[in-house]
Coordinates of C-alpha atoms in Angstrom, one line a residue:
M1437 CA 89.3 82.3 93.4
C1438 CA 92.2 82.1 91.0
G1439 CA 95.0 83.8 89.3
I1440 CA 94.2 84.9 85.7
F1441 CA 96.5 86.0 82.9
C1442 CA 95.7 87.0 79.4
V1443 CA 98.2 88.4 76.7
L1444 CA 96.9 89.9 73.5
T1445 CA 99.5 90.5 70.8
L1446 CA 98.9 92.2 67.5
S1447 CA 102.1 90.6 66.0
S1448 CA 103.1 87.2 65.0
A1449 CA 106.2 87.3 67.3
P1450 CA 105.9 84.6 70.1
F1451 CA 105.4 86.2 73.6
E1452 CA 107.7 85.2 76.5
W1453 CA 106.1 85.9 79.7
D1454 CA 107.7 86.5 83.0
K1455 CA 108.4 83.3 84.9
T1456 CA 108.1 85.2 88.2
V1457 CA 104.6 86.2 87.2
Y1458 CA 103.8 82.7 86.5
E1459 CA 104.9 81.5 89.9
H1460 CA 102.9 84.2 91.5
L1461 CA 99.8 83.1 89.7
R1462 CA 100.4 79.5 90.4
R1463 CA 100.5 80.2 94.2
R1464 CA 97.1 82.0 93.8
G1465 CA 95.6 78.8 92.4
P1466 CA 97.2 75.6 93.5
N1467 CA 94.5 73.3 92.5
S1468 CA 94.4 73.5 88.7
S1469 CA 96.6 75.3 86.0
Q1470 CA 95.9 75.4 82.3
D1471 CA 96.7 77.6 79.3
V1472 CA 94.4 78.1 76.2
P1473 CA 95.8 79.9 73.1
V1474 CA 93.7 81.6 70.5
K1475 CA 94.8 82.8 67.0
G1476 CA 92.9 85.3 65.0
A1477 CA 93.7 86.6 61.5
C1478 CA 96.3 89.0 62.7
Y1479 CA 96.3 88.7 66.5
Q1480 CA 97.0 86.0 69.0
C1481 CA 95.8 85.5 72.7
L1482 CA 97.0 83.4 75.6
F1483 CA 94.7 82.7 78.3
S1484 CA 96.0 81.2 81.6
A1485 CA 94.3 80.4 84.7
H1486 CA 95.3 78.9 88.2
V1487 CA 92.4 77.9 90.3
L1488 CA 91.9 77.8 94.1
H1489 CA 88.9 75.3 94.4
M1490 CA 86.2 76.9 96.6
R1491 CA 82.8 75.8 95.4
G1492 CA 81.1 72.9 93.7
F1493 CA 83.0 70.5 91.5
L1494 CA 86.5 71.6 90.6
T1495 CA 86.1 73.5 87.4
P1496 CA 89.4 74.0 85.5
Q1497 CA 90.0 77.5 83.8
P1498 CA 90.1 78.9 81.2
I1499 CA 86.6 77.6 80.7
Q1500 CA 85.6 77.3 77.1
D1501 CA 82.0 76.9 76.1
S1502 CA 80.5 75.2 73.1
A1503 CA 80.5 78.4 71.1
G1504 CA 84.2 78.9 71.5
N1505 CA 84.0 81.7 74.1
I1506 CA 86.6 81.7 76.7
L1507 CA 86.2 82.9 80.3
L1508 CA 88.8 83.7 83.0
W1509 CA 86.9 84.3 86.2
N1510 CA 88.4 85.3 89.5
G1511 CA 85.4 85.9 91.6
E1512 CA 82.6 84.7 93.8
V1513 CA 78.8 84.9 93.2
F1514 CA 77.2 85.4 96.6
E1515 CA 73.9 86.5 95.2
G1516 CA 72.2 87.9 92.1
L1517 CA 72.7 84.9 90.0
P1518 CA 71.1 81.5 90.9
V1519 CA 73.9 79.1 91.9
K1520 CA 72.7 75.7 93.2
P1521 CA 74.4 73.8 96.0
G1522 CA 77.1 71.8 94.4
E1523 CA 77.3 74.1 91.4
N1524 CA 80.5 76.0 90.6
D1525 CA 79.8 79.7 89.9
T1526 CA 82.5 80.0 87.2
A1527 CA 80.6 77.5 85.1
V1528 CA 77.3 79.3 85.8
V1529 CA 78.7 82.6 84.8
S1530 CA 80.1 81.1 81.7
Q1531 CA 76.8 79.6 80.7
R1532 CA 75.0 82.7 81.3
L1533 CA 77.6 84.9 79.3
M1534 CA 77.2 82.4 76.4
S1535 CA 73.4 83.2 76.3
C1536 CA 74.1 87.0 76.0
N1537 CA 73.4 88.3 72.6
S1538 CA 74.4 92.0 73.1
S1539 CA 76.6 94.3 75.1
S1540 CA 73.7 95.5 77.2
E1541 CA 73.0 91.9 78.1
I1542 CA 76.5 91.3 79.3
L1543 CA 76.4 94.5 81.3
A1544 CA 73.1 93.4 82.9
L1545 CA 74.6 90.2 83.9
L1546 CA 77.7 91.6 85.5
S1547 CA 75.5 94.3 87.2
A1548 CA 73.5 91.6 88.9
I1549 CA 76.3 89.8 90.6
H1550 CA 76.7 90.4 94.3
G1551 CA 80.3 89.6 95.2
P1552 CA 83.9 90.4 94.2
W1553 CA 85.1 89.6 90.8
G1554 CA 87.8 90.3 88.1
F1555 CA 87.4 88.7 84.8
V1556 CA 88.6 88.4 81.2
Y1557 CA 86.2 87.1 78.6
Y1558 CA 86.8 86.3 74.9
Q1559 CA 83.6 86.7 73.0
K1560 CA 84.2 84.8 69.8
A1561 CA 81.2 86.1 67.9
G1562 CA 82.3 89.5 66.9
E1563 CA 85.8 88.9 68.2
Y1564 CA 85.7 91.0 71.4
L1565 CA 87.8 90.9 74.5
W1566 CA 86.1 92.0 77.7
F1567 CA 87.7 92.6 81.1
G1568 CA 87.2 94.5 84.4
R1569 CA 86.7 94.4 88.1
D1570 CA 83.8 94.7 90.3
Y1571 CA 82.3 97.9 91.7
F1572 CA 84.7 98.1 94.7
G1573 CA 87.7 96.4 93.0
R1574 CA 87.9 93.7 95.5
R1575 CA 89.9 91.5 93.2
S1576 CA 93.2 92.6 91.6
L1577 CA 93.6 93.1 87.9
L1578 CA 96.7 94.8 86.3
W1579 CA 97.6 95.9 82.8
K1580 CA 100.6 97.0 80.8
F1581 CA 101.3 97.4 77.1
D1582 CA 104.6 96.5 75.5
A1583 CA 104.8 98.8 72.5
E1584 CA 107.8 96.9 71.0
V1585 CA 105.9 93.7 70.4
K1586 CA 102.4 95.4 70.5
A1587 CA 101.3 93.1 73.5
L1588 CA 98.8 94.0 76.1
T1589 CA 98.9 92.0 79.3
L1590 CA 96.2 91.5 81.9
T1591 CA 97.0 89.7 85.1
S1592 CA 95.9 89.2 88.7
V1593 CA 99.6 89.9 89.8
G1594 CA 102.7 91.3 88.2
A1595 CA 106.3 91.4 89.2
H1596 CA 108.7 94.2 90.4
V1597 CA 111.8 94.3 88.4
S1598 CA 114.5 96.3 90.1
G1599 CA 115.7 99.5 88.2
H1600 CA 112.7 99.3 85.8
D1601 CA 110.1 101.9 85.4
Q1602 CA 107.6 101.7 88.4
S1603 CA 104.7 102.8 86.2
N1604 CA 105.0 99.8 83.8
W1605 CA 102.4 97.8 85.6
Q1606 CA 99.3 99.7 86.6
E1607 CA 95.9 98.5 88.2
V1608 CA 93.0 98.4 86.0
P1609 CA 90.6 101.1 87.4
A1610 CA 87.4 99.6 89.0
A1611 CA 85.4 102.3 87.3
G1612 CA 83.8 100.0 84.8
V1613 CA 84.4 97.3 82.3
Y1614 CA 86.4 97.4 79.0
R1615 CA 86.0 95.9 75.5
I1616 CA 88.5 95.6 72.9
D1617 CA 87.3 95.1 69.2
L1618 CA 90.1 92.7 68.1
K1619 CA 89.4 93.1 64.4
A1620 CA 89.6 96.9 64.7
A1621 CA 92.7 96.6 66.8
T1622 CA 94.3 94.5 64.1
E1623 CA 93.4 96.9 61.3
A1624 CA 94.6 99.9 63.2
G1625 CA 97.7 98.3 64.6
S1626 CA 97.0 99.6 68.1
V1627 CA 94.8 98.9 71.1
S1628 CA 91.8 100.9 72.0
F1629 CA 89.5 100.2 74.9
E1630 CA 85.8 101.0 74.9
I1631 CA 84.7 102.0 78.4
Y1632 CA 81.4 100.8 80.0
P1633 CA 81.5 102.7 83.3
W1634 CA 79.6 102.0 86.5
D1635 CA 76.7 104.4 87.0
H1636 CA 78.1 106.2 90.0
A1637 CA 75.4 108.5 91.4
G1638 CA 76.6 112.0 91.7
N1639 CA 79.8 111.4 89.6
S1640 CA 79.7 112.6 85.9
I1641 CA 80.7 110.3 83.1
S1642 CA 83.5 112.8 82.1
S1643 CA 85.1 112.5 85.6
C1644 CA 84.9 108.7 85.4
I1645 CA 86.6 108.6 82.0
E1646 CA 89.3 111.2 83.3
A1647 CA 90.2 108.8 86.1
I1648 CA 90.4 105.9 83.7
L1649 CA 92.5 107.8 81.2
E1650 CA 95.1 108.5 83.9
S1651 CA 95.8 104.7 84.2
V1652 CA 95.6 103.7 80.6
P1653 CA 98.8 102.1 79.6
S1654 CA 101.2 104.0 77.3
G1655 CA 100.5 103.2 73.7
C1656 CA 96.8 102.5 74.2
N1657 CA 93.8 104.7 74.2
A1658 CA 90.3 104.5 75.7
V1659 CA 87.0 105.9 74.6
M1660 CA 83.5 106.0 76.1
N1661 CA 81.3 103.4 74.2
Q1662 CA 79.2 105.0 71.5
S1663 CA 76.0 103.5 72.8
G1664 CA 76.4 105.2 76.2
L1665 CA 75.8 102.0 78.0
K1666 CA 76.6 101.7 81.8
L1667 CA 76.8 99.2 84.4
T1668 CA 74.1 99.4 87.1
S1669 CA 75.4 99.7 90.5
L1670 CA 73.9 97.5 93.4
V1671 CA 74.8 100.1 96.0
C1672 CA 72.5 103.0 96.8
P1673 CA 74.1 106.5 96.7
L1674 CA 75.6 108.0 99.9
N1675 CA 73.2 110.0 102.1
M1676 CA 74.6 113.6 101.9
S1677 CA 72.2 115.2 104.4
I1678 CA 73.5 117.6 107.0
P1679 CA 72.1 118.0 110.6
E1680 CA 70.1 121.0 111.3
S1681 CA 71.1 121.5 115.0
I1682 CA 73.8 119.2 116.1
N1683 CA 76.9 120.6 117.7
E1684 CA 79.5 120.8 114.9
T1685 CA 82.5 121.4 117.2
E1686 CA 84.5 118.7 118.9
I1687 CA 84.4 118.4 122.5
H1688 CA 86.5 116.3 125.0
T1689 CA 89.4 116.9 122.6
N1690 CA 92.1 116.9 125.2
S1691 CA 90.4 114.7 127.8
H1692 CA 91.4 111.2 128.9
F1693 CA 88.5 108.9 129.7
S1694 CA 88.7 105.6 131.7
G1695 CA 87.2 102.5 130.2
K1696 CA 84.4 102.7 132.7
E1697 CA 83.6 106.3 131.7
L1698 CA 83.6 105.3 128.0
E1699 CA 81.3 102.4 128.6
E1700 CA 78.9 104.7 130.5
L1701 CA 79.0 107.2 127.6
L1702 CA 78.3 104.5 125.0
A1703 CA 75.5 103.1 127.2
S1704 CA 73.9 106.4 127.1
K1705 CA 73.4 106.2 123.2
E1706 CA 70.4 104.5 121.9
Q1707 CA 70.1 103.5 118.3
M1708 CA 68.4 100.2 118.6
Y1709 CA 66.7 100.2 115.0
E1710 CA 70.0 101.1 113.3
V1711 CA 71.9 98.6 115.4
D1712 CA 69.6 95.8 114.8
H1713 CA 69.5 96.5 111.0
L1714 CA 73.2 96.6 110.7
I1715 CA 73.5 93.2 112.7
A1716 CA 71.1 91.7 110.3
V1717 CA 72.8 92.7 107.0
L1718 CA 76.3 92.4 108.3
S1719 CA 75.4 88.8 109.8
D1720 CA 73.9 87.9 106.3
A1721 CA 77.1 89.2 104.7
V1722 CA 79.3 87.0 106.9
R1723 CA 77.0 84.0 106.5
R1724 CA 77.4 84.1 102.7
R1725 CA 81.2 84.2 103.0
V1726 CA 81.7 81.4 105.6
Q1727 CA 79.2 78.7 104.7
A1728 CA 79.6 75.8 102.3
L1729 CA 83.6 76.0 102.2
P1730 CA 85.8 73.1 101.6
L1731 CA 88.0 71.9 104.5
R1732 CA 91.6 70.7 104.0
V1733 CA 90.8 67.1 105.0
Q1734 CA 91.4 64.9 102.0
D1735 CA 91.3 61.4 103.6
H1736 CA 87.7 61.8 105.2
S1737 CA 89.3 61.5 108.6
P1738 CA 87.4 63.2 111.6
L1739 CA 88.1 66.9 111.9
T1740 CA 90.5 68.1 114.6
P1741 CA 90.6 71.5 116.1
D1742 CA 93.4 72.3 113.8
D1743 CA 91.0 72.0 110.8
A1744 CA 89.5 75.4 110.3
S1745 CA 87.8 76.5 107.1
V1746 CA 87.8 80.3 108.1
A1747 CA 90.3 82.6 109.6
V1748 CA 90.0 86.2 110.7
L1749 CA 92.8 88.8 110.4
F1750 CA 92.5 89.6 114.2
S1751 CA 93.9 92.4 116.3
G1752 CA 91.2 92.2 118.9
G1753 CA 89.8 95.6 117.7
I1754 CA 86.1 96.2 117.0
D1755 CA 86.2 95.4 113.4
S1756 CA 87.7 92.0 113.6
M1757 CA 85.9 91.1 116.9
I1758 CA 82.6 91.7 115.2
L1759 CA 83.4 89.6 112.4
A1760 CA 84.6 86.7 114.6
A1761 CA 81.4 87.0 116.7
L1762 CA 79.2 86.9 113.6
A1763 CA 81.3 84.0 112.0
D1764 CA 80.6 82.2 115.3
R1765 CA 76.7 82.3 114.5
H1766 CA 77.1 80.5 111.2
I1767 CA 80.0 78.1 111.4
P1768 CA 79.1 74.7 113.0
A1769 CA 80.1 74.6 116.6
H1770 CA 82.5 71.6 116.2
Q1771 CA 84.6 73.5 113.7
S1772 CA 87.3 75.8 114.9
I1773 CA 88.0 79.4 113.9
D1774 CA 91.5 80.7 113.4
L1775 CA 92.4 84.1 114.7
L1776 CA 95.5 85.4 112.9
N1777 CA 97.4 87.8 115.1
V1778 CA 100.7 89.2 113.7
A1779 CA 103.5 91.0 115.7
F1780 CA 106.9 92.3 114.7
K1781 CA 109.8 92.0 117.1
L1782 CA 110.3 94.9 119.5
Q1783 CA 113.7 95.9 120.7
E1784 CA 114.1 95.3 124.4
P1785 CA 114.1 98.7 126.3
R1786 CA 117.3 99.9 127.9
K1787 CA 117.4 99.7 131.7
Q1788 CA 117.5 103.1 133.3
N1789 CA 118.0 104.4 136.8
K1790 CA 114.8 104.9 138.6
S1791 CA 115.8 108.5 139.4
A1792 CA 116.5 109.3 135.8
K1793 CA 113.3 107.6 134.5
K1794 CA 110.8 110.0 133.0
P1795 CA 107.2 109.1 132.8
P1796 CA 106.3 107.7 129.3
K1797 CA 104.4 110.1 127.1
H1798 CA 101.1 108.5 126.0
K1799 CA 99.5 110.0 122.8
N1800 CA 96.8 107.6 123.5
K1801 CA 96.3 106.6 127.1
P1802 CA 96.3 102.7 127.6
T1803 CA 92.9 101.1 127.9
D1804 CA 92.0 99.2 131.1
S1805 CA 92.4 95.9 129.4
E1806 CA 95.9 96.7 127.9
R1807 CA 96.9 98.0 131.3
D1808 CA 95.8 94.8 133.0
V1809 CA 97.8 92.6 130.7
A1810 CA 100.8 94.9 130.6
D1811 CA 101.0 95.0 134.6
S1812 CA 101.1 91.2 134.7
R1813 CA 103.8 90.5 132.5
T1814 CA 107.6 90.9 132.0
F1815 CA 109.0 92.2 128.7
S1816 CA 108.4 90.0 125.7
P1817 CA 109.7 91.2 122.2
F1818 CA 106.3 90.4 120.7
D1819 CA 104.0 92.1 123.2
V1820 CA 102.9 94.7 120.7
P1821 CA 99.6 96.5 121.2
D1822 CA 97.6 94.2 118.7
R1823 CA 98.9 91.1 120.7
I1824 CA 97.7 92.6 123.9
T1825 CA 94.3 93.6 122.6
G1826 CA 94.0 90.3 120.6
K1827 CA 94.5 88.3 123.7
A1828 CA 91.8 90.4 125.5
G1829 CA 89.6 89.8 122.6
L1830 CA 90.1 86.2 122.6
K1831 CA 88.9 86.1 126.2
E1832 CA 85.6 87.8 125.2
L1833 CA 85.0 85.4 122.5
Q1834 CA 85.8 82.3 124.7
N1835 CA 83.3 83.7 127.2
M1836 CA 80.7 84.3 124.4
N1837 CA 81.1 80.7 123.2
P1838 CA 83.3 78.5 125.4
E1839 CA 82.4 75.4 123.2
R1840 CA 84.0 76.8 120.2
T1841 CA 87.8 76.1 119.6
W1842 CA 89.3 79.5 119.0
N1843 CA 92.8 79.1 117.6
F1844 CA 94.6 82.3 118.5
V1845 CA 97.6 82.1 116.1
E1846 CA 100.6 84.1 117.4
I1847 CA 102.6 85.1 114.3
N1848 CA 106.0 86.5 115.4
I1849 CA 108.2 88.1 112.8
S1850 CA 111.8 89.1 113.1
Q1851 CA 113.5 91.9 111.0
E1852 CA 115.6 89.2 109.3
E1853 CA 112.5 87.2 108.1
L1854 CA 110.7 90.4 107.1
Q1855 CA 113.6 91.7 104.9
K1856 CA 114.0 88.2 103.5
M1857 CA 110.3 87.8 102.4
R1858 CA 109.9 91.3 101.3
L1859 CA 112.8 90.8 98.9
E1860 CA 111.6 87.4 97.6
R1861 CA 107.9 87.8 97.5
I1862 CA 106.1 90.8 99.1
S1863 CA 107.7 93.5 96.9
H1864 CA 106.3 91.8 93.8
L1865 CA 102.8 91.5 95.3
V1866 CA 102.6 95.0 96.6
H1867 CA 103.7 96.3 93.1
P1868 CA 102.7 98.6 91.5
L1869 CA 101.9 100.4 94.7
C1870 CA 105.0 101.6 96.3
T1871 CA 104.7 103.8 99.3
V1872 CA 105.7 103.4 102.9
L1873 CA 102.2 102.6 103.8
D1874 CA 101.9 100.0 101.2
D1875 CA 105.1 98.3 102.5
S1876 CA 104.0 98.2 106.0
I1877 CA 100.4 97.1 105.5
G1878 CA 101.4 94.7 102.6
C1879 CA 104.0 93.0 104.8
A1880 CA 101.8 92.8 107.9
V1881 CA 98.9 91.3 105.9
W1882 CA 101.2 88.9 104.1
F1883 CA 102.6 87.4 107.3
A1884 CA 99.2 87.3 108.9
A1885 CA 97.5 85.5 106.1
R1886 CA 100.4 82.9 105.9
G1887 CA 99.1 81.9 109.3
T1888 CA 102.3 80.3 110.5
G1889 CA 103.0 80.8 114.2
Y1890 CA 102.1 79.2 117.5
I1891 CA 99.0 78.5 119.6
M1892 CA 99.1 78.1 123.4
E1893 CA 98.3 74.8 124.9
D1894 CA 98.6 74.1 128.6
D1895 CA 100.9 77.2 129.1
S1896 CA 103.3 76.0 126.4
Q1897 CA 103.6 77.0 122.7
R1898 CA 102.7 74.6 119.9
P1899 CA 103.7 75.3 116.3
F1900 CA 100.6 75.9 114.1
T1901 CA 99.8 76.7 110.6
S1902 CA 96.2 77.8 109.7
S1903 CA 94.6 75.5 107.0
A1904 CA 91.8 78.0 106.4
K1905 CA 91.2 78.9 102.7
V1906 CA 89.0 81.9 103.5
I1907 CA 90.4 84.9 105.4
L1908 CA 87.9 87.6 106.6
T1909 CA 89.2 91.0 106.8
G1910 CA 87.7 94.1 108.4
I1911 CA 88.6 96.6 105.6
G1912 CA 85.8 99.0 104.8
A1913 CA 84.6 99.7 108.3
D1914 CA 86.9 102.6 108.9
E1915 CA 86.2 104.0 105.4
Q1916 CA 82.4 104.1 105.9
L1917 CA 82.2 104.9 109.7
A1918 CA 84.8 107.6 110.1
G1919 CA 87.4 105.4 111.9
Y1920 CA 90.6 107.3 110.9
S1921 CA 92.2 110.2 112.6
R1922 CA 91.9 112.3 109.4
H1923 CA 88.1 112.0 109.7
R1924 CA 88.3 113.9 113.0
V1925 CA 90.5 116.5 111.5
R1926 CA 88.2 117.0 108.7
F1927 CA 85.1 117.2 111.0
K1928 CA 86.9 119.7 113.2
T1929 CA 87.8 121.9 110.2
S1930 CA 84.8 121.5 107.9
G1931 CA 81.9 120.0 110.1
H1932 CA 79.5 117.3 108.9
E1933 CA 79.7 118.5 105.3
G1934 CA 83.4 118.0 105.2
L1935 CA 83.2 114.5 106.9
I1936 CA 80.6 113.4 104.3
Q1937 CA 83.0 114.4 101.4
E1938 CA 85.8 112.6 103.0
L1939 CA 83.8 109.4 103.5
A1940 CA 82.8 109.6 99.8
M1941 CA 86.3 109.9 98.7
E1942 CA 87.4 107.0 101.0
L1943 CA 85.1 104.6 99.4
G1944 CA 85.7 105.9 95.9
R1945 CA 89.5 105.2 96.3
I1946 CA 89.4 102.0 98.3
S1947 CA 90.1 99.9 95.1
S1948 CA 93.3 101.7 94.1
R1949 CA 94.6 102.3 97.7
N1950 CA 93.8 99.0 99.4
L1951 CA 91.9 96.2 97.8
G1952 CA 94.0 95.2 94.8
R1953 CA 97.1 95.1 97.0
D1954 CA 95.4 93.2 99.9
D1955 CA 94.0 90.6 97.3
R1956 CA 97.4 90.0 95.8
V1957 CA 99.1 89.7 99.1
I1958 CA 96.6 87.2 100.8
A1959 CA 96.0 85.1 97.6
D1960 CA 99.9 84.4 97.4
H1961 CA 99.2 81.8 100.1
G1962 CA 96.4 80.0 98.1
K1963 CA 93.8 81.6 100.3
E1964 CA 90.9 84.0 99.5
A1965 CA 90.3 87.4 101.1
R1966 CA 86.6 88.2 101.9
F1967 CA 85.3 91.5 102.9
P1968 CA 82.0 91.4 104.7
Y1969 CA 82.0 95.3 105.4
L1970 CA 82.1 95.8 101.6
D1971 CA 79.1 93.5 101.0
E1972 CA 76.7 95.3 98.6
D1973 CA 73.9 95.1 101.2
V1974 CA 76.0 96.4 104.0
V1975 CA 77.3 99.3 101.9
S1976 CA 73.8 100.2 100.7
Y1977 CA 72.5 100.2 104.3
L1978 CA 75.4 102.3 105.6
N1979 CA 75.1 104.6 102.6
S1980 CA 71.3 105.2 103.4
L1981 CA 72.1 106.5 106.8
P1982 CA 72.9 110.2 107.7
V1983 CA 76.5 110.4 108.8
W1984 CA 75.5 111.3 112.5
K1985 CA 73.9 107.9 112.9
K1986 CA 77.2 106.4 112.0
A1987 CA 79.7 108.5 113.8
D1988 CA 79.7 111.3 116.4
L1989 CA 83.0 112.9 116.4
S1990 CA 82.2 115.4 119.1
L1991 CA 82.5 112.4 121.4
P1992 CA 85.9 111.2 122.6
R1993 CA 88.2 108.5 120.8
G1994 CA 86.9 105.0 121.7
V1995 CA 83.3 106.1 121.3
G1996 CA 82.7 108.7 118.6
E1997 CA 84.4 107.2 115.6
K1998 CA 82.5 104.2 114.3
L1999 CA 79.9 104.9 117.0
L2000 CA 77.2 102.7 115.2
L2001 CA 79.7 99.7 115.1
R2002 CA 80.5 100.2 118.8
L2003 CA 76.9 100.1 119.5
T2004 CA 76.6 97.0 117.5
A2005 CA 79.6 95.4 119.4
K2006 CA 78.0 96.2 122.7
Q2007 CA 74.7 94.5 121.5
L2008 CA 76.5 91.6 120.6
G2009 CA 78.2 91.4 124.1
L2010 CA 81.5 92.6 123.2
S2011 CA 81.7 95.2 125.9
K2012 CA 85.5 95.6 126.2
S2013 CA 86.4 95.7 122.6
A2014 CA 83.5 98.2 121.9
I2015 CA 85.5 101.1 123.5
L2016 CA 88.9 100.4 122.0
P2017 CA 90.2 103.3 120.0
K2018 CA 91.2 102.8 116.3
R2019 CA 94.9 101.6 116.0
A2020 CA 96.2 101.3 112.5
M2021 CA 97.7 97.9 111.6
Q2022 CA 101.3 99.1 111.0
F2023 CA 101.3 100.6 114.5
G2024 CA 99.4 97.9 116.4
S2025 CA 101.6 95.0 114.9
R2026 CA 104.6 97.5 115.4
I2027 CA 106.1 96.9 111.9
A2028 CA 106.4 100.7 111.6
K2029 CA 108.9 100.6 114.5
M2030 CA 111.1 98.2 112.6
E2031 CA 111.8 100.7 109.9
D2032 CA 112.8 104.4 109.5
T2033 CA 110.6 106.2 112.0
H2034 CA 111.1 109.5 110.1
E2035 CA 109.4 108.3 107.0
K2036 CA 106.0 109.5 106.0
A2037 CA 103.2 107.1 105.0
S2038 CA 102.9 108.6 101.6
D2039 CA 106.7 108.6 100.8
K2040 CA 108.0 106.1 98.3
C2041 CA 109.4 103.1 100.0
T2042 CA 113.0 102.5 99.0
R2043 CA 112.7 99.0 100.5
L2044 CA 110.2 98.0 97.8
L2045 CA 111.8 99.9 94.9
T2046 CA 115.2 98.3 95.4
G2047 CA 113.9 94.9 96.3

């Protein structure tokens, strides 16, 4: 993983790039930094890369081959191309690209890669500049065009400048890859992108191009490549079938179920083939992402429980619990796993007279495990819902494998620290996204990924900072398995057909709504986000299933949403977490309580815009 940067200028004027951007890029890649300039007849390019060493021998970037081609590669090859143990995948991709003699061969190579990537590639023969993101957009890539100096900039991360036009930076759409003919651009005095779209089953090329044109920087234009070439997706199309005779109306809508009742309801469901198959593909996805990782031990001294190579963004909810349980299968037992649990400080409730006290209104009734923890404690400003379920989840994991050291990292954030780091760092990383939801999730993920907090030892807190370079995150589970409340609303109003449309939309927009932001935020700590639920094989399997095998929203919360995943958790021995209802990170961590409670998630966030 790395921070990549390229600026193309069609003038001879020297380009001065933002030092803030450079610092963000350097933090993404602390192990190696290097710049390579290229001068054409009437254009110039600067390629800059900052590498986080993850695999094989450290390979500085930009990597320049014997033919003069230059590659900036921010990605991982998990499958699709042969990468031998000890080899660096950047070097492998560079060698394979050098052997490509046509655009179709380049597209075939990129189409074969399983894993996240963002890249910029200077193809010296023909003088072309290629760039783009993988099918899901799991790696960030931004662009902007400065018309005054005729400069196009491509970068993993930008910078927010207070008072400037927020649309200056935009995310490169993960709808395909792009090629610039540098000689043609020089002659025309303007930048034009040729689009090579992903072959999205069911989506027309015209709709794909329309989506791209909405994000093309002002002063540039984009056209479909004249050969009609496309990238071939590794993901099978979404199963759109509708059940013939399944109850389309939601039942149990206003009912509250105890944990025992939910367990019994879940136990009555049998989907053994689907559960076993999902465990197999998801376990493989986790294995590919947690094995053969470097540890932060430089002096060859024995490993300690503090030396983990993998961490999990951990709320104790079903998504993160399954990732932790599957990681346990593939990481050697003597290595620890860090569970990163973030909480934002609560205000202590005011004392009230018992006679004046009204019973609390629970939109979502507390689960048995939450109630057990709450009943046995006095008020703590960091006992947010995710902390409570996280501790309950820790006990389940310890019972599953008591030999493993599970570092449950309690990351406690005050409002003062939140405001300080949002201003200094997070507002730049979230940019160009700018909603209240982006602020809440971006801040929560940034502090969680930093991994600085406490772990409990002998009933006392010990300061602890996670050393893990890889962070597993559960994003993609809710989008594919109907985990959000809006999925219930859509099912109630439009039945299975509406639910399927909603799920198709969720996966289609995940690159622009979530993944670029999360990559920028996590990578700021010199760590790499990995998304097992968005592994190509996992998505293909879930896409192949009819929607009623994945979720049954006629069942109550805590069972119906993500039904297949709950059955999977139960099969893995995670009985308590299998029936926890979905709780969004901004509410579970209580960051939303720190800010204006009257805001809507889709509102522009003034805290980001004025940061």
